[in-house]
């Protein structure tokens, strides 16, 4: 089972560039989310989705966009990258509103 | 304000030396407390969910317990392969998980 798959694993951007982090899950989970993990801070929720066509903001949504056109995919778009967006990004999914999150392997982004 | 605090930040143990990790929380309407293990360069991996005070769950050398204010992750006779960062998270009534900063555990042979 693939579970939650994230691409790319590593990316270096220049300030002002845009890019999309891809996330796909094969567990038929309704709920998908994006977190960022920074040293000395807990995982922080960026955006989440409770089903296809439905998205909402988390704790730190500024500078990021998401869409959910299918159950399987939940891409995260950086519109104009800034050094403050240097982080490790994790996609996670779960079935329904309860239950545990399943995480991807992470995408390490550096913005110069 | 909903908050999760984990202690210690780092813990070094000799193989076989049992210890406990702490997760204290203040949250409105706890709907679950979660423990995850995270290896370097990997995503968090689910360990346990606890829902009510007094609940305990075990898996191999790990046992998680829950009170109204905190949770403990007890590690009995740890092995080097238990070395990882252990994350605690709570689900308040807003249904959005709040994560602690984790305890980095190193177990030496």
PDB file of N, CA and C in Angstrom, chain A residues 4-9 19-25 32-34 67 72-78 89-92 104-107:
ATOM      1  N   UNK A   4       0.100   7.696   1.794  1.00  0.00           N
ATOM      2  CA  UNK A   4       0.150   9.102   1.405  1.00  0.00           C
ATOM      3  C   UNK A   4       1.480   9.359   0.706  1.00  0.00           C
ATOM      4  N   UNK A   5       1.412   9.838  -0.530  1.00  0.00           N
ATOM      5  CA  UNK A   5       2.610  10.062  -1.329  1.00  0.00           C
ATOM      6  C   UNK A   5       2.777  11.546  -1.604  1.00  0.00           C
ATOM      7  N   UNK A   6       3.961  12.069  -1.294  1.00  0.00           N
ATOM      8  CA  UNK A   6       4.268  13.482  -1.523  1.00  0.00           C
ATOM      9  C   UNK A   6       5.405  13.617  -2.529  1.00  0.00           C
ATOM     10  N   UNK A   7       5.271  14.589  -3.410  1.00  0.00           N
ATOM     11  CA  UNK A   7       6.364  14.955  -4.317  1.00  0.00           C
ATOM     12  C   UNK A   7       6.409  16.461  -4.484  1.00  0.00           C
ATOM     13  N   UNK A   8       7.612  17.056  -4.667  1.00  0.00           N
ATOM     14  CA  UNK A   8       8.907  16.393  -4.575  1.00  0.00           C
ATOM     15  C   UNK A   8       9.340  16.209  -3.122  1.00  0.00           C
ATOM     16  N   UNK A   9      10.389  15.464  -2.880  1.00  0.00           N
ATOM     17  CA  UNK A   9      10.928  15.312  -1.538  1.00  0.00           C
ATOM     18  C   UNK A   9      11.797  16.517  -1.156  1.00  0.00           C
ATOM     19  N   UNK A  19       5.359  27.432  -6.874  1.00  0.00           N
ATOM     20  CA  UNK A  19       5.462  25.995  -7.104  1.00  0.00           C
ATOM     21  C   UNK A  19       4.296  25.281  -6.439  1.00  0.00           C
ATOM     22  N   UNK A  20       4.138  24.014  -6.776  1.00  0.00           N
ATOM     23  CA  UNK A  20       3.079  23.188  -6.203  1.00  0.00           C
ATOM     24  C   UNK A  20       3.680  21.945  -5.586  1.00  0.00           C
ATOM     25  N   UNK A  21       3.323  21.688  -4.339  1.00  0.00           N
ATOM     26  CA  UNK A  21       3.658  20.425  -3.676  1.00  0.00           C
ATOM     27  C   UNK A  21       2.483  19.483  -3.902  1.00  0.00           C
ATOM     28  N   UNK A  22       2.814  18.285  -4.371  1.00  0.00           N
ATOM     29  CA  UNK A  22       1.768  17.318  -4.690  1.00  0.00           C
ATOM     30  C   UNK A  22       1.554  16.352  -3.532  1.00  0.00           C
ATOM     31  N   UNK A  23       0.296  15.966  -3.331  1.00  0.00           N
ATOM     32  CA  UNK A  23      -0.054  14.965  -2.325  1.00  0.00           C
ATOM     33  C   UNK A  23      -1.147  14.074  -2.879  1.00  0.00           C
ATOM     34  N   UNK A  24      -0.949  12.775  -2.765  1.00  0.00           N
ATOM     35  CA  UNK A  24      -1.952  11.813  -3.206  1.00  0.00           C
ATOM     36  C   UNK A  24      -2.075  10.709  -2.163  1.00  0.00           C
ATOM     37  N   UNK A  25      -3.317  10.258  -1.945  1.00  0.00           N
ATOM     38  CA  UNK A  25      -3.533   9.130  -1.032  1.00  0.00           C
ATOM     39  C   UNK A  25      -4.444   8.108  -1.701  1.00  0.00           C
ATOM     40  N   UNK A  32      -8.145  15.440   4.181  1.00  0.00           N
ATOM     41  CA  UNK A  32      -6.733  15.620   3.859  1.00  0.00           C
ATOM     42  C   UNK A  32      -6.282  16.977   4.372  1.00  0.00           C
ATOM     43  N   UNK A  33      -4.996  17.083   4.678  1.00  0.00           N
ATOM     44  CA  UNK A  33      -4.495  18.312   5.282  1.00  0.00           C
ATOM     45  C   UNK A  33      -3.026  18.515   4.953  1.00  0.00           C
ATOM     46  N   UNK A  34      -2.587  19.742   5.106  1.00  0.00           N
ATOM     47  CA  UNK A  34      -1.185  20.109   4.960  1.00  0.00           C
ATOM     48  C   UNK A  34      -0.707  20.748   6.259  1.00  0.00           C
ATOM     49  N   UNK A  67      -6.617  23.233  -3.415  1.00  0.00           N
ATOM     50  CA  UNK A  67      -7.847  22.854  -4.094  1.00  0.00           C
ATOM     51  C   UNK A  67      -8.025  21.361  -3.912  1.00  0.00           C
ATOM     52  N   UNK A  72      -8.567  11.759  -4.070  1.00  0.00           N
ATOM     53  CA  UNK A  72      -7.201  11.279  -3.913  1.00  0.00           C
ATOM     54  C   UNK A  72      -6.149  12.372  -3.780  1.00  0.00           C
ATOM     55  N   UNK A  73      -6.361  13.540  -4.405  1.00  0.00           N
ATOM     56  CA  UNK A  73      -5.294  14.526  -4.542  1.00  0.00           C
ATOM     57  C   UNK A  73      -5.590  15.819  -3.788  1.00  0.00           C
ATOM     58  N   UNK A  74      -4.533  16.392  -3.211  1.00  0.00           N
ATOM     59  CA  UNK A  74      -4.686  17.637  -2.450  1.00  0.00           C
ATOM     60  C   UNK A  74      -3.396  18.450  -2.594  1.00  0.00           C
ATOM     61  N   UNK A  75      -3.214  19.152  -3.704  1.00  0.00           N
ATOM     62  CA  UNK A  75      -1.984  19.909  -3.929  1.00  0.00           C
ATOM     63  C   UNK A  75      -1.936  21.200  -3.112  1.00  0.00           C
ATOM     64  N   UNK A  76      -0.737  21.581  -2.741  1.00  0.00           N
ATOM     65  CA  UNK A  76      -0.496  22.829  -2.006  1.00  0.00           C
ATOM     66  C   UNK A  76       0.324  23.763  -2.900  1.00  0.00           C
ATOM     67  N   UNK A  77      -0.200  24.940  -3.152  1.00  0.00           N
ATOM     68  CA  UNK A  77       0.461  25.895  -4.038  1.00  0.00           C
ATOM     69  C   UNK A  77       1.058  27.049  -3.247  1.00  0.00           C
ATOM     70  N   UNK A  78       2.331  27.332  -3.531  1.00  0.00           N
ATOM     71  CA  UNK A  78       2.968  28.517  -2.999  1.00  0.00           C
ATOM     72  C   UNK A  78       2.921  29.568  -4.107  1.00  0.00           C
ATOM     73  N   UNK A  89       7.251  20.238   4.799  1.00  0.00           N
ATOM     74  CA  UNK A  89       5.805  20.188   4.642  1.00  0.00           C
ATOM     75  C   UNK A  89       5.328  18.737   4.637  1.00  0.00           C
ATOM     76  N   UNK A  90       4.279  18.493   5.403  1.00  0.00           N
ATOM     77  CA  UNK A  90       3.700  17.161   5.488  1.00  0.00           C
ATOM     78  C   UNK A  90       2.236  17.201   5.067  1.00  0.00           C
ATOM     79  N   UNK A  91       1.881  16.242   4.235  1.00  0.00           N
ATOM     80  CA  UNK A  91       0.494  16.006   3.895  1.00  0.00           C
ATOM     81  C   UNK A  91      -0.001  14.850   4.757  1.00  0.00           C
ATOM     82  N   UNK A  92      -1.248  14.920   5.197  1.00  0.00           N
ATOM     83  CA  UNK A  92      -1.795  13.872   6.048  1.00  0.00           C
ATOM     84  C   UNK A  92      -3.260  13.659   5.709  1.00  0.00           C
ATOM     85  N   UNK A 104       2.449  11.617   5.042  1.00  0.00           N
ATOM     86  CA  UNK A 104       3.418  11.339   4.002  1.00  0.00           C
ATOM     87  C   UNK A 104       4.831  11.485   4.549  1.00  0.00           C
ATOM     88  N   UNK A 105       5.817  11.277   3.659  1.00  0.00           N
ATOM     89  CA  UNK A 105       7.215  11.307   4.068  1.00  0.00           C
ATOM     90  C   UNK A 105       7.762  12.724   4.201  1.00  0.00           C
ATOM     91  N   UNK A 106       7.041  13.706   3.678  1.00  0.00           N
ATOM     92  CA  UNK A 106       7.467  15.091   3.811  1.00  0.00           C
ATOM     93  C   UNK A 106       8.138  15.634   2.553  1.00  0.00           C
ATOM     94  N   UNK A 107       8.046  16.948   2.409  1.00  0.00           N
ATOM     95  CA  UNK A 107       8.717  17.670   1.328  1.00  0.00           C
ATOM     96  C   UNK A 107       9.513  18.803   1.953  1.00  0.00           C
TER      97      UNK A 107
END
